[in-house]
Amino acid sequence: MINFKNIAEDTIWIGGSDRRLELFENLFPLPNGVSYNSYLVLDEKTVAFDTADVTVADQYLENLKAALGERKLDYLVILHMEPDHCSQIANVLALYPDVTLVGNAKTFTMLGQFFPELASANKIVVKEGQTLETGKHTFTFVMAPMVHWPEVMMAYDSATGALYSADAFGTFGAVDAGIFADLYDFEKDFLDDARRYYANIVGKYGVQVQMVLKKAAKLDIKMILPLHGPVWRENIAWFLGKYQKWSTYTPDEEGIVVFYGSLYGHTASAAEAFAAKLREKAGCDVKVFDVSKTHSSKLISEIWRVGKVVIFCPTYNNGIYLPVDALLHDMAALDVKNRTFAIAQNGTWAPASGKLITEKLSALKNVKIVEPMLTIKSALHEADMEALDAFVAAVVEA
Ligand code: FEO
């Protein structure tokens, strides 16, 4: 069913939402679905920005054809070559063989790798600051390398003030009530998904995001059109502020998260007792997560949200309990930094996880590790309350 939405006088959203896909990149859970955005501008020349994922291909192609009507497509701008946006390029060329593809040199290297059959397609290769004029609109290209692929670029439309931002400013979550962020209660409906998307997809590349934000500060941005999630036309400064925090690894909120791994419940019980005491003393939000039952993308997102992380971990095979070890691996891969950590280890005969976790956390940049760690021998008992209180006090003071 045709389902496109007008964004401005001659600018149309022609993407699609997918609520069936379980895992984005076959990795990240999508409880609220995901949208793949594509945009079409019907100027004297027609220009589309990106295609869409194969899962919404029928919707995308139907929207593209319907929105164009009798007109042909003159330009297809490729802002990003990841397959969730480029999968339909060959199909667009099959429908509109005279279309000219617009990208940078790296775009076309990747195009050749994904679609060698498109070698003879019409192409325009653009660089930073070059423009594409389509009549009333002039699109200026802004390179955004490693946000989060090397070929990524954005396009700024001086006629509407629209920034076509590629993956930046995107979020997990299907769009339904409308295409604009101000039609939702964004903080309630999308913020957790937006942070989870940022931290896990783009989080490693804070320096590169900072470079793009500096370029964006020079533009008069009236709309942000990302490749996922709603379009921004109000409160843009608020969302830019979130990106400023996230890309500088600055916690969003005052709060503490407690992550535990637990085989039989003893470490979990200790973590819950600790969190209850911490809530009384810390005077801030404290949230507890079972690392075995919570997807690492959510835990990573929580680390981006708050400044302090407390890890309760059993010793397993003389090492770190595997779900906690996997999270530590993810943290290193995503370059987590500027956080305070505290560690509680458990071991029935030779507690060892604390030392190993300390070594891994110490390899992260600008982290503080609260000392001393708490050591539990099998289970926490009344006799351990003094040690637990001391650990709570150390975490509060850190
Ligand atoms: Fe939504 Fe990097 O692709």
CSV table of N, CA and C in Angstrom, one decimal, residues 143-295:
chain,number,residue,atom,x,y,z
A,143,MET,N,31.1,16.0,4.2
A,143,MET,CA,31.6,14.7,4.5
A,143,MET,C,31.5,14.4,6.0
A,144,ALA,N,31.2,13.1,6.3
A,144,ALA,CA,31.1,12.7,7.7
A,144,ALA,C,31.8,11.3,7.9
A,145,PRO,N,33.1,11.3,7.5
A,145,PRO,CA,33.8,10.0,7.5
A,145,PRO,C,33.7,9.3,8.9
A,146,MET,N,33.5,8.0,9.0
A,146,MET,CA,33.4,7.2,10.2
A,146,MET,C,32.3,7.6,11.1
A,147,VAL,N,31.2,8.1,10.6
A,147,VAL,CA,30.0,8.3,11.4
A,147,VAL,C,28.9,7.4,10.7
A,148,HIS,N,29.1,6.2,10.7
A,148,HIS,CA,30.1,5.3,11.3
A,148,HIS,C,30.9,4.5,10.3
A,149,TRP,N,30.7,4.8,9.0
A,149,TRP,CA,31.4,4.1,7.9
A,149,TRP,C,32.2,5.2,7.2
A,150,PRO,N,33.3,4.8,6.5
A,150,PRO,CA,34.2,5.9,5.9
A,150,PRO,C,33.6,6.7,4.8
A,151,GLU,N,32.6,6.2,4.1
A,151,GLU,CA,32.0,6.9,2.9
A,151,GLU,C,30.9,7.9,3.3
A,152,VAL,N,30.5,7.9,4.6
A,152,VAL,CA,29.2,8.6,5.0
A,152,VAL,C,29.4,10.1,4.7
A,153,MET,N,28.3,10.6,4.1
A,153,MET,CA,28.3,12.1,3.9
A,153,MET,C,26.8,12.5,4.2
A,154,MET,N,26.7,13.8,4.4
A,154,MET,CA,25.4,14.5,4.6
A,154,MET,C,25.2,15.5,3.5
A,155,ALA,N,24.0,15.9,3.4
A,155,ALA,CA,23.6,17.0,2.4
A,155,ALA,C,22.8,18.0,3.1
A,156,TYR,N,23.1,19.3,2.8
A,156,TYR,CA,22.4,20.4,3.4
A,156,TYR,C,21.7,21.1,2.3
A,157,ASP,N,20.4,21.3,2.5
A,157,ASP,CA,19.6,22.0,1.4
A,157,ASP,C,19.4,23.4,1.9
A,158,SER,N,20.0,24.3,1.2
A,158,SER,CA,19.9,25.8,1.6
A,158,SER,C,18.5,26.3,1.3
A,159,ALA,N,17.7,25.7,0.5
A,159,ALA,CA,16.3,26.2,0.3
A,159,ALA,C,15.4,25.9,1.4
A,160,THR,N,15.6,24.8,2.1
A,160,THR,CA,14.6,24.4,3.2
A,160,THR,C,15.3,24.4,4.6
A,161,GLY,N,16.7,24.5,4.6
A,161,GLY,CA,17.4,24.3,5.8
A,161,GLY,C,17.4,22.9,6.3
A,162,ALA,N,17.1,21.9,5.4
A,162,ALA,CA,17.1,20.5,5.8
A,162,ALA,C,18.5,19.9,5.7
A,163,LEU,N,18.9,19.2,6.8
A,163,LEU,CA,20.1,18.5,6.8
A,163,LEU,C,19.8,17.0,6.7
A,164,TYR,N,20.2,16.4,5.5
A,164,TYR,CA,20.0,15.0,5.3
A,164,TYR,C,21.2,14.3,6.0
A,165,SER,N,21.0,13.7,7.2
A,165,SER,CA,22.1,13.4,8.1
A,165,SER,C,22.6,12.0,8.1
A,166,ALA,N,22.2,11.2,7.2
A,166,ALA,CA,22.6,9.8,7.2
A,166,ALA,C,22.2,9.1,8.5
A,167,ASP,N,23.0,8.2,9.0
A,167,ASP,CA,22.7,7.5,10.3
A,167,ASP,C,22.6,8.4,11.5
A,168,ALA,N,23.4,9.5,11.4
A,168,ALA,CA,23.4,10.4,12.6
A,168,ALA,C,22.0,11.0,12.9
A,169,PHE,N,21.7,11.1,14.2
A,169,PHE,CA,20.4,11.6,14.7
A,169,PHE,C,19.3,10.6,14.4
A,170,GLY,N,19.7,9.3,14.0
A,170,GLY,CA,18.7,8.3,13.8
A,170,GLY,C,18.4,7.6,15.1
A,171,THR,N,17.4,6.7,15.1
A,171,THR,CA,17.0,5.9,16.3
A,171,THR,C,16.4,4.6,15.8
A,172,PHE,N,16.5,3.6,16.7
A,172,PHE,CA,15.6,2.4,16.5
A,172,PHE,C,14.2,2.9,16.8
A,173,GLY,N,13.2,2.1,16.4
A,173,GLY,CA,11.8,2.4,16.6
A,173,GLY,C,11.1,2.7,15.3
A,174,ALA,N,10.0,2.0,15.0
A,174,ALA,CA,9.3,2.3,13.8
A,174,ALA,C,8.6,3.7,14.0
A,175,VAL,N,8.3,4.3,12.8
A,175,VAL,CA,7.5,5.6,12.9
A,175,VAL,C,6.0,5.2,12.6
A,176,ASP,N,5.1,5.8,13.3
A,176,ASP,CA,3.7,5.5,13.1
A,176,ASP,C,2.8,6.7,13.2
A,177,ALA,N,2.8,7.4,14.3
A,177,ALA,CA,1.9,8.5,14.5
A,177,ALA,C,2.2,9.6,13.4
A,178,GLY,N,3.3,9.6,12.9
A,178,GLY,CA,3.7,10.6,11.9
A,178,GLY,C,5.2,10.5,11.7
A,179,ILE,N,5.7,11.3,10.8
A,179,ILE,CA,7.1,11.2,10.5
A,179,ILE,C,7.9,12.2,11.3
A,180,PHE,N,7.2,13.2,12.0
A,180,PHE,CA,8.0,14.2,12.7
A,180,PHE,C,8.1,13.9,14.2
A,181,ALA,N,9.3,14.1,14.8
A,181,ALA,CA,9.6,13.8,16.2
A,181,ALA,C,8.6,14.5,17.1
A,182,ASP,N,8.2,15.7,16.7
A,182,ASP,CA,7.3,16.5,17.6
A,182,ASP,C,5.9,15.9,17.7
A,183,LEU,N,5.6,15.0,16.9
A,183,LEU,CA,4.3,14.3,16.9
A,183,LEU,C,4.3,13.2,18.0
A,184,TYR,N,5.4,12.9,18.5
A,184,TYR,CA,5.5,11.9,19.6
A,184,TYR,C,5.9,12.6,20.9
A,185,ASP,N,5.8,11.8,22.0
A,185,ASP,CA,6.5,12.2,23.2
A,185,ASP,C,7.9,11.5,23.1
A,186,PHE,N,8.8,12.2,22.5
A,186,PHE,CA,10.1,11.6,22.1
A,186,PHE,C,10.8,11.0,23.3
A,187,GLU,N,10.8,11.7,24.4
A,187,GLU,CA,11.6,11.2,25.6
A,187,GLU,C,11.0,9.9,26.1
A,188,LYS,N,9.7,9.8,26.0
A,188,LYS,CA,9.0,8.5,26.4
A,188,LYS,C,9.1,7.5,25.4
A,189,ASP,N,8.8,7.9,24.1
A,189,ASP,CA,8.7,6.9,23.0
A,189,ASP,C,10.0,6.5,22.4
A,190,PHE,N,11.0,7.4,22.4
A,190,PHE,CA,12.2,7.1,21.6
A,190,PHE,C,13.5,7.2,22.3
A,191,LEU,N,13.6,8.0,23.4
A,191,LEU,CA,14.9,8.4,23.8
A,191,LEU,C,15.8,7.2,24.2
A,192,ASP,N,15.2,6.2,24.9
A,192,ASP,CA,16.1,5.0,25.2
A,192,ASP,C,16.6,4.3,24.0
A,193,ASP,N,15.7,4.2,23.0
A,193,ASP,CA,16.1,3.6,21.7
A,193,ASP,C,17.1,4.4,21.0
A,194,ALA,N,17.0,5.8,21.0
A,194,ALA,CA,17.9,6.7,20.3
A,194,ALA,C,19.3,6.6,21.0
A,195,ARG,N,19.3,6.5,22.3
A,195,ARG,CA,20.6,6.4,23.0
A,195,ARG,C,21.2,5.0,22.7
A,196,ARG,N,20.4,4.0,22.7
A,196,ARG,CA,20.9,2.6,22.5
A,196,ARG,C,21.4,2.5,21.0
A,197,TYR,N,20.7,3.2,20.1
A,197,TYR,CA,21.2,3.2,18.7
A,197,TYR,C,22.5,3.9,18.6
A,198,TYR,N,22.6,5.1,19.3
A,198,TYR,CA,23.8,5.9,19.2
A,198,TYR,C,25.0,5.2,19.8
A,199,ALA,N,24.8,4.7,21.0
A,199,ALA,CA,25.9,4.1,21.8
A,199,ALA,C,26.5,2.9,21.1
A,200,ASN,N,25.6,2.0,20.5
A,200,ASN,CA,26.0,0.8,19.9
A,200,ASN,C,26.4,0.9,18.5
A,201,ILE,N,25.9,1.8,17.7
A,201,ILE,CA,26.2,1.9,16.3
A,201,ILE,C,27.3,3.0,16.0
A,202,VAL,N,27.2,4.1,16.7
A,202,VAL,CA,28.0,5.2,16.4
A,202,VAL,C,29.0,5.6,17.6
A,203,GLY,N,28.7,5.0,18.8
A,203,GLY,CA,29.4,5.4,20.0
A,203,GLY,C,30.9,5.4,20.0
A,204,LYS,N,31.4,4.4,19.2
A,204,LYS,CA,32.9,4.3,19.2
A,204,LYS,C,33.5,5.5,18.5
A,205,TYR,N,32.7,6.3,17.7
A,205,TYR,CA,33.3,7.3,16.9
A,205,TYR,C,32.9,8.7,17.4
A,206,GLY,N,33.1,9.0,18.7
A,206,GLY,CA,32.7,10.3,19.3
A,206,GLY,C,33.5,11.4,18.6
A,207,VAL,N,34.8,11.2,18.4
A,207,VAL,CA,35.7,12.2,17.8
A,207,VAL,C,35.1,12.6,16.4
A,208,GLN,N,34.7,11.7,15.6
A,208,GLN,CA,34.2,12.0,14.3
A,208,GLN,C,32.9,12.7,14.4
A,209,VAL,N,32.0,12.3,15.4
A,209,VAL,CA,30.7,12.9,15.5
A,209,VAL,C,31.0,14.4,16.0
A,210,GLN,N,32.0,14.6,16.8
A,210,GLN,CA,32.3,16.0,17.2
A,210,GLN,C,32.7,16.8,16.0
A,211,MET,N,33.4,16.3,15.1
A,211,MET,CA,33.8,17.0,13.9
A,211,MET,C,32.6,17.4,13.1
A,212,VAL,N,31.7,16.5,13.0
A,212,VAL,CA,30.4,16.8,12.2
A,212,VAL,C,29.6,17.9,12.9
A,213,LEU,N,29.5,17.8,14.3
A,213,LEU,CA,28.7,18.7,15.0
A,213,LEU,C,29.3,20.1,14.8
A,214,LYS,N,30.6,20.2,14.7
A,214,LYS,CA,31.3,21.5,14.5
A,214,LYS,C,30.9,22.1,13.1
A,215,LYS,N,30.8,21.2,12.1
A,215,LYS,CA,30.4,21.6,10.8
A,215,LYS,C,28.9,22.1,10.8
A,216,ALA,N,28.1,21.3,11.6
A,216,ALA,CA,26.7,21.6,11.6
A,216,ALA,C,26.4,22.9,12.3
A,217,ALA,N,27.2,23.3,13.3
A,217,ALA,CA,27.0,24.5,14.0
A,217,ALA,C,27.1,25.7,13.0
A,218,LYS,N,27.7,25.6,11.9
A,218,LYS,CA,27.8,26.7,10.9
A,218,LYS,C,26.6,26.8,10.0
A,219,LEU,N,25.7,25.8,10.1
A,219,LEU,CA,24.6,25.7,9.1
A,219,LEU,C,23.3,26.2,9.9
A,220,ASP,N,22.4,26.8,9.1
A,220,ASP,CA,21.1,27.2,9.6
A,220,ASP,C,20.2,26.0,9.4
A,221,ILE,N,20.2,25.1,10.4
A,221,ILE,CA,19.4,23.9,10.3
A,221,ILE,C,18.0,24.1,10.7
A,222,LYS,N,17.1,23.8,9.9
A,222,LYS,CA,15.6,23.9,10.2
A,222,LYS,C,15.0,22.6,10.3
A,223,MET,N,15.6,21.6,9.7
A,223,MET,CA,15.1,20.2,9.8
A,223,MET,C,16.3,19.2,9.8
A,224,ILE,N,16.1,18.1,10.5
A,224,ILE,CA,17.1,17.0,10.3
A,224,ILE,C,16.4,15.8,9.8
A,225,LEU,N,16.9,15.3,8.7
A,225,LEU,CA,16.2,14.1,8.1
A,225,LEU,C,17.2,12.9,8.2
A,226,PRO,N,17.1,12.1,9.2
A,226,PRO,CA,18.0,10.9,9.4
A,226,PRO,C,17.5,9.7,8.6
A,227,LEU,N,18.3,8.7,8.6
A,227,LEU,CA,18.0,7.5,7.8
A,227,LEU,C,17.1,6.5,8.7
A,228,HIS,N,17.0,6.8,10.0
A,228,HIS,CA,16.2,5.9,10.8
A,228,HIS,C,15.4,6.9,11.8
A,229,GLY,N,14.1,6.5,12.1
A,229,GLY,CA,13.4,7.3,13.1
A,229,GLY,C,12.8,8.6,12.6
A,230,PRO,N,12.2,9.3,13.5
A,230,PRO,CA,11.5,10.5,13.0
A,230,PRO,C,12.4,11.7,12.5
A,231,VAL,N,11.7,12.6,11.8
A,231,VAL,CA,12.4,13.8,11.2
A,231,VAL,C,12.2,14.9,12.3
A,232,TRP,N,13.3,15.7,12.4
A,232,TRP,CA,13.3,16.8,13.4
A,232,TRP,C,13.0,18.1,12.7
A,233,ARG,N,11.9,18.8,13.2
A,233,ARG,CA,11.7,20.2,12.8
A,233,ARG,C,11.5,21.1,13.9
A,234,GLU,N,11.4,20.6,15.2
A,234,GLU,CA,11.3,21.4,16.4
A,234,GLU,C,12.3,20.8,17.4
A,235,ASN,N,12.6,21.6,18.4
A,235,ASN,CA,13.5,21.1,19.5
A,235,ASN,C,14.8,20.5,18.9
A,236,ILE,N,15.3,21.1,17.8
A,236,ILE,CA,16.5,20.5,17.2
A,236,ILE,C,17.7,20.7,18.2
A,237,ALA,N,17.7,21.9,18.8
A,237,ALA,CA,18.9,22.2,19.7
A,237,ALA,C,18.9,21.1,20.8
A,238,TRP,N,17.7,20.7,21.3
A,238,TRP,CA,17.7,19.7,22.4
A,238,TRP,C,18.4,18.4,22.0
A,239,PHE,N,18.0,18.0,20.7
A,239,PHE,CA,18.6,16.7,20.3
A,239,PHE,C,20.1,16.9,19.9
A,240,LEU,N,20.5,18.0,19.4
A,240,LEU,CA,21.9,18.3,19.1
A,240,LEU,C,22.7,18.3,20.5
A,241,GLY,N,22.0,18.7,21.5
A,241,GLY,CA,22.6,18.7,22.8
A,241,GLY,C,22.9,17.3,23.3
A,242,LYS,N,21.9,16.4,23.0
A,242,LYS,CA,22.1,15.0,23.4
A,242,LYS,C,23.3,14.4,22.7
A,243,TYR,N,23.5,14.8,21.4
A,243,TYR,CA,24.6,14.3,20.6
A,243,TYR,C,25.9,14.9,21.1
A,244,GLN,N,25.8,16.1,21.6
A,244,GLN,CA,27.0,16.7,22.1
A,244,GLN,C,27.5,16.0,23.4
A,245,LYS,N,26.5,15.6,24.2
A,245,LYS,CA,26.8,14.8,25.4
A,245,LYS,C,27.4,13.4,25.1
A,246,TRP,N,26.6,12.7,24.2
A,246,TRP,CA,26.9,11.3,23.9
A,246,TRP,C,28.3,11.3,23.2
A,247,SER,N,28.6,12.2,22.4
A,247,SER,CA,29.8,12.1,21.6
A,247,SER,C,31.0,12.5,22.4
A,248,THR,N,30.8,13.2,23.5
A,248,THR,CA,31.9,13.5,24.4
A,248,THR,C,31.9,12.6,25.7
A,249,TYR,N,31.2,11.6,25.6
A,249,TYR,CA,31.1,10.5,26.7
A,249,TYR,C,30.8,11.2,28.0
A,250,THR,N,29.9,12.2,27.9
A,250,THR,CA,29.4,12.8,29.1
A,250,THR,C,28.1,12.2,29.6
A,251,PRO,N,27.9,11.7,30.8
A,251,PRO,CA,26.7,11.1,31.2
A,251,PRO,C,25.5,12.0,31.0
A,252,ASP,N,24.4,11.4,30.6
A,252,ASP,CA,23.1,12.1,30.3
A,252,ASP,C,22.5,12.5,31.6
A,253,GLU,N,22.6,11.7,32.7
A,253,GLU,CA,21.8,11.9,33.9
A,253,GLU,C,22.7,11.5,35.1
A,254,GLU,N,22.4,12.1,36.3
A,254,GLU,CA,23.0,11.6,37.5
A,254,GLU,C,22.3,10.2,37.8
A,255,GLY,N,23.1,9.2,38.1
A,255,GLY,CA,22.5,7.9,38.4
A,255,GLY,C,23.6,6.9,38.5
A,256,ILE,N,23.2,5.7,39.0
A,256,ILE,CA,24.2,4.6,39.1
A,256,ILE,C,23.5,3.3,38.6
A,257,VAL,N,24.2,2.5,37.8
A,257,VAL,CA,23.7,1.3,37.4
A,257,VAL,C,24.5,0.1,38.1
A,258,VAL,N,23.8,-0.9,38.4
A,258,VAL,CA,24.4,-2.1,39.1
A,258,VAL,C,24.1,-3.3,38.1
A,259,PHE,N,25.2,-3.8,37.6
A,259,PHE,CA,25.1,-5.0,36.7
A,259,PHE,C,25.6,-6.2,37.5
A,260,TYR,N,24.8,-7.3,37.4
A,260,TYR,CA,25.3,-8.5,38.1
A,260,TYR,C,25.2,-9.7,37.2
A,261,GLY,N,26.2,-10.6,37.3
A,261,GLY,CA,26.1,-11.9,36.8
A,261,GLY,C,25.9,-12.9,38.0
A,262,SER,N,25.1,-13.9,37.8
A,262,SER,CA,24.8,-14.8,39.0
A,262,SER,C,24.4,-16.2,38.5
A,263,LEU,N,25.1,-17.2,39.0
A,263,LEU,CA,24.7,-18.6,38.5
A,263,LEU,C,23.5,-19.1,39.3
A,264,TYR,N,23.5,-18.9,40.6
A,264,TYR,CA,22.4,-19.5,41.4
A,264,TYR,C,21.7,-18.5,42.3
A,265,GLY,N,22.0,-17.2,42.1
A,265,GLY,CA,21.2,-16.2,42.8
A,265,GLY,C,22.0,-15.6,44.0
A,266,HIS,N,23.1,-16.1,44.4
A,266,HIS,CA,23.8,-15.5,45.6
A,266,HIS,C,24.4,-14.2,45.2
A,267,THR,N,25.0,-14.1,44.1
A,267,THR,CA,25.6,-12.8,43.7
A,267,THR,C,24.5,-11.8,43.4
A,268,ALA,N,23.4,-12.3,42.8
A,268,ALA,CA,22.2,-11.4,42.5
A,268,ALA,C,21.7,-10.9,43.9
A,269,SER,N,21.6,-11.7,44.9
A,269,SER,CA,21.1,-11.3,46.2
A,269,SER,C,22.0,-10.2,46.8
A,270,ALA,N,23.3,-10.4,46.6
A,270,ALA,CA,24.2,-9.4,47.2
A,270,ALA,C,24.0,-8.1,46.4
A,271,ALA,N,23.9,-8.2,45.1
A,271,ALA,CA,23.7,-6.9,44.3
A,271,ALA,C,22.5,-6.2,44.7
A,272,GLU,N,21.4,-6.9,44.9
A,272,GLU,CA,20.1,-6.3,45.3
A,272,GLU,C,20.2,-5.6,46.7
A,273,ALA,N,20.9,-6.3,47.6
A,273,ALA,CA,21.1,-5.8,49.0
A,273,ALA,C,21.9,-4.5,48.9
A,274,PHE,N,22.9,-4.6,48.0
A,274,PHE,CA,23.8,-3.4,47.8
A,274,PHE,C,23.0,-2.2,47.2
A,275,ALA,N,22.2,-2.5,46.2
A,275,ALA,CA,21.4,-1.5,45.5
A,275,ALA,C,20.4,-0.8,46.5
A,276,ALA,N,19.8,-1.6,47.4
A,276,ALA,CA,18.8,-1.1,48.3
A,276,ALA,C,19.5,-0.1,49.3
A,277,LYS,N,20.7,-0.5,49.7
A,277,LYS,CA,21.4,0.5,50.6
A,277,LYS,C,21.9,1.7,49.9
A,278,LEU,N,22.3,1.4,48.6
A,278,LEU,CA,22.8,2.5,47.8
A,278,LEU,C,21.7,3.6,47.5
A,279,ARG,N,20.5,3.1,47.3
A,279,ARG,CA,19.4,4.0,47.0
A,279,ARG,C,19.2,5.0,48.2
A,280,GLU,N,19.3,4.4,49.4
A,280,GLU,CA,19.1,5.3,50.6
A,280,GLU,C,20.2,6.3,50.7
A,281,LYS,N,21.4,5.9,50.4
A,281,LYS,CA,22.6,6.8,50.6
A,281,LYS,C,22.9,7.8,49.4
A,282,ALA,N,22.7,7.3,48.2
A,282,ALA,CA,23.2,8.0,47.1
A,282,ALA,C,22.3,9.2,46.7
A,283,GLY,N,21.0,9.1,47.0
A,283,GLY,CA,20.1,10.2,46.6
A,283,GLY,C,20.0,10.4,45.1
A,284,CYS,N,20.2,9.4,44.4
A,284,CYS,CA,20.0,9.5,42.9
A,284,CYS,C,19.4,8.1,42.4
A,285,ASP,N,19.1,8.1,41.1
A,285,ASP,CA,18.5,7.0,40.5
A,285,ASP,C,19.5,5.8,40.5
A,286,VAL,N,19.0,4.6,41.0
A,286,VAL,CA,19.8,3.4,40.9
A,286,VAL,C,19.0,2.3,40.2
A,287,LYS,N,19.6,1.8,39.2
A,287,LYS,CA,19.0,0.7,38.4
A,287,LYS,C,19.8,-0.6,38.4
A,288,VAL,N,19.1,-1.7,38.5
A,288,VAL,CA,19.8,-3.0,38.6
A,288,VAL,C,19.5,-3.8,37.4
A,289,PHE,N,20.5,-4.5,36.8
A,289,PHE,CA,20.4,-5.3,35.6
A,289,PHE,C,21.1,-6.7,35.8
A,290,ASP,N,20.4,-7.7,35.4
A,290,ASP,CA,21.0,-9.1,35.3
A,290,ASP,C,21.7,-9.1,33.9
A,291,VAL,N,23.0,-9.2,33.9
A,291,VAL,CA,23.7,-9.2,32.7
A,291,VAL,C,23.4,-10.4,31.8
A,292,SER,N,23.0,-11.5,32.4
A,292,SER,CA,22.7,-12.7,31.6
A,292,SER,C,21.3,-12.6,30.9
A,293,LYS,N,20.4,-11.7,31.4
A,293,LYS,CA,19.1,-11.6,30.8
A,293,LYS,C,18.8,-10.3,30.1
A,294,THR,N,19.8,-9.4,30.1
A,294,THR,CA,19.7,-8.1,29.5
A,294,THR,C,20.6,-8.0,28.3
A,295,HIS,N,20.1,-7.6,27.1
A,295,HIS,CA,21.0,-7.6,26.0
A,295,HIS,C,22.1,-6.5,26.2
